[in-house]
Amino acid sequence: MDPHHPSYIDLRSDTKTKPSPEMLQAMLTAEVGDDMNGEDPTVNRLEAMICEMLGKEAAVFACSGTQSNQMGIRAHCLPGDELLIHELGHIAIFEGGAPAILSGISCRTLTGEKGMLTLENLRGKIRADDQHLTRTRLLCVENTTNAGGGHYYPLEQLTEICDWAHENGLKTHMDGARIFNATTAAGYSPREVCAPLDTISICFSKGLGCPMGSILAGSKAEIAHARRSRKIFGGALRQAGIVAAACVYALENNMERLQEDHDNARFLAEQLVGIEGISVSPEATETNLVFFDIQPEIGNAMQLSKALHDVGVGIGAMGHTQLRACTHLNISREQIAQVPGAIRKVLKAGIDRYQGISTGPYARG
Ligand SMILES: *Cc1c(COP(=O)(O)O)cnc(C)c1O
């Protein structure tokens, strides 16, 4: 089924959200100016709102989460440096190798539960100060984790690893593409969770429902550096207030409702329990991402994803057997309630006629 069909239930990503009429109205009436000269009042307002919310000195608006992450990395590192990151981190695997291309940085990937790092995972991973060795410069954390399963960092764990990083001369960057899903689920404030971080990147184009836009927050010096990088990366904009107005609207109107997405995700996970051939853990569904697996004897994740697409349900394959369903503001409880039936239906009909990739969408060989 065409994803634009009105009855298509699109759980492929929270990036699928479309701006509401009210958001579009805010964009239409936005006061704008030349942002590259710091003259766009709406961008300035958005940056000030984020500074206030996160307790940081400065912020800079960016086109995408990839861009704001890369601006952050470049603010902390010099060519030849390495950053420490979980092996499932977006920065390491879903940004096209950008740290190496844009800043000459290598990603040193580490293992850890649920896409998160602990002190045990990190200890001993900072290289000695020696001319032979790559300089370890930055710790990157993701909150909530994406490929890691939609989990949020416990505040204590996050503080502990960031304190350790700082004590050892590293900087800390948080890929907070879904940071407000984390604050909603964990119950900590944006200020609390951002306090141990030097820089934080946030996406407006995910659960907050904006058509585009991200932001990087940090110290005055770091953000001044990031502003230069934004220009170099081709991301400095002019009347960006048209987009920033959507982001301001989202901060004022779409934050409270994130809990609904989490409730819908948990509801979906609970409804998937007991479907033969599917394994899922409702307790592990902490935010808006529902991960579940198909038994390999029945078929692989890609085959199930394609079969569901045909009957009007968009759920992405993440690995050989793993799928990810993502709830968001354009998805209602009623739509969620139709998903288990659709899965039962396609499994009953059999999914082996669909071409599947044996290793999943993100691997080959
Ligand atoms: C979506 C996302 C980003 C940003 O991706 P863009 O495609 O640049 O919008 C960064 N980190 C995580 C964890 C994400 O899920």
Coordinates of N, CA, C and O and ligand atoms in Angstrom, one line a residue, residues 14-15 63-67 69 89-91 94-95 142-147 175-178 201 203 205-206 214 324, ligand 1:
D14 N 9.4 8.1 13.7 CA 8.8 9.3 14.2 C 9.2 10.5 13.3 O 8.7 11.6 13.5
T15 N 10.0 10.2 12.3 CA 10.3 11.3 11.3 C 9.2 11.4 10.3 O 9.2 12.3 9.5
C63 N 20.2 22.2 10.5 CA 19.2 21.6 9.6 C 18.8 20.2 10.0 O 17.6 19.8 9.8
S64 N 19.7 19.4 10.5 CA 19.4 18.0 10.8 C 20.2 17.6 12.1 O 21.1 18.2 12.5
G65 N 19.8 16.4 12.6 CA 20.5 15.9 13.8 C 21.9 15.4 13.4 O 22.8 15.5 14.2
T66 N 22.0 14.9 12.2 CA 23.4 14.6 11.8 C 24.3 15.8 11.8 O 25.4 15.8 12.3
Q67 N 23.7 16.9 11.3 CA 24.5 18.1 11.2 C 24.9 18.6 12.6 O 26.1 19.0 12.9
N69 N 25.0 17.0 15.4 CA 26.0 16.0 16.0 C 27.4 16.3 15.5 O 28.4 16.4 16.3
G89 N 25.7 3.3 18.2 CA 25.5 4.7 18.2 C 25.2 5.2 16.8 O 25.9 4.9 15.9
H90 N 24.2 6.1 16.7 CA 23.8 6.8 15.5 C 25.0 7.4 14.8 O 25.3 7.3 13.6
I91 N 25.8 8.1 15.6 CA 27.0 8.9 15.1 C 28.0 7.9 14.5 O 28.6 8.3 13.5
F94 N 25.1 5.6 11.5 CA 24.0 6.1 10.7 C 24.3 7.5 10.1 O 23.3 8.2 9.7
E95 N 25.5 7.9 10.2 CA 25.8 9.3 9.7 C 26.8 9.2 8.6 O 27.5 10.2 8.3
E142 N 24.1 8.4 23.7 CA 22.8 8.6 23.0 C 21.6 8.4 23.9 O 21.6 7.4 24.7
N143 N 20.7 9.4 24.0 CA 19.6 9.3 25.0 C 18.4 10.0 24.4 O 18.4 11.2 24.1
T144 N 17.3 9.2 24.1 CA 17.2 7.8 24.2 C 18.0 7.1 23.2 O 18.4 7.7 22.1
T145 N 18.3 5.8 23.4 CA 19.0 5.0 22.4 C 18.1 4.7 21.3 O 16.9 4.5 21.5
N146 N 18.6 4.7 20.1 CA 17.7 4.3 18.9 C 17.9 2.8 18.6 O 17.1 2.0 19.1
A147 N 19.0 2.5 17.9 CA 19.2 1.0 17.6 C 19.4 0.2 18.9 O 19.2 -1.0 18.9
D175 N 24.0 12.8 22.0 CA 23.1 12.7 20.8 C 21.7 12.6 21.5 O 21.2 11.5 21.7
G176 N 21.0 13.7 21.7 CA 19.7 13.7 22.3 C 18.6 13.9 21.2 O 17.7 14.7 21.4
A177 N 18.7 13.2 20.1 CA 17.7 13.3 19.1 C 16.3 13.1 19.7 O 15.4 13.8 19.4
R178 N 16.2 12.2 20.7 CA 14.9 12.0 21.4 C 15.1 12.3 22.9 O 14.5 11.6 23.7
S201 N 22.8 17.6 21.3 CA 22.1 17.8 20.1 C 20.7 17.3 20.2 O 20.5 16.2 20.8
C203 N 16.7 16.8 18.2 CA 16.0 16.8 16.9 C 14.5 17.3 17.1 O 13.9 16.9 18.0
S205 N 12.5 17.1 14.4 CA 11.8 16.4 13.3 C 11.4 15.0 13.7 O 10.9 14.3 12.9
K206 N 11.6 14.6 15.0 CA 11.1 13.3 15.4 C 9.8 13.4 16.1 O 8.8 13.9 15.6
S214 N 17.1 20.9 14.0 CA 17.8 20.4 15.2 C 18.5 21.5 15.8 O 18.6 22.6 15.3
R324 N 11.4 -2.8 14.1 CA 11.1 -1.6 15.0 C 9.9 -0.9 14.6 O 9.7 -0.5 13.4
Ligands
LIG1 C1 17.3 10.6 13.8 C2 18.5 10.6 14.7 C3 19.5 11.5 14.5 C4 19.5 12.5 13.4 O1 19.3 12.0 12.1 P1 18.9 12.9 10.9 O2 18.7 11.9 9.8 O3 20.1 13.8 10.6 O4 17.7 13.7 11.2 C5 20.6 11.4 15.3 N1 20.7 10.5 16.3 C6 19.7 9.6 16.5 C7 19.8 8.7 17.7 C8 18.6 9.6 15.7 O5 17.6 8.7 16.0

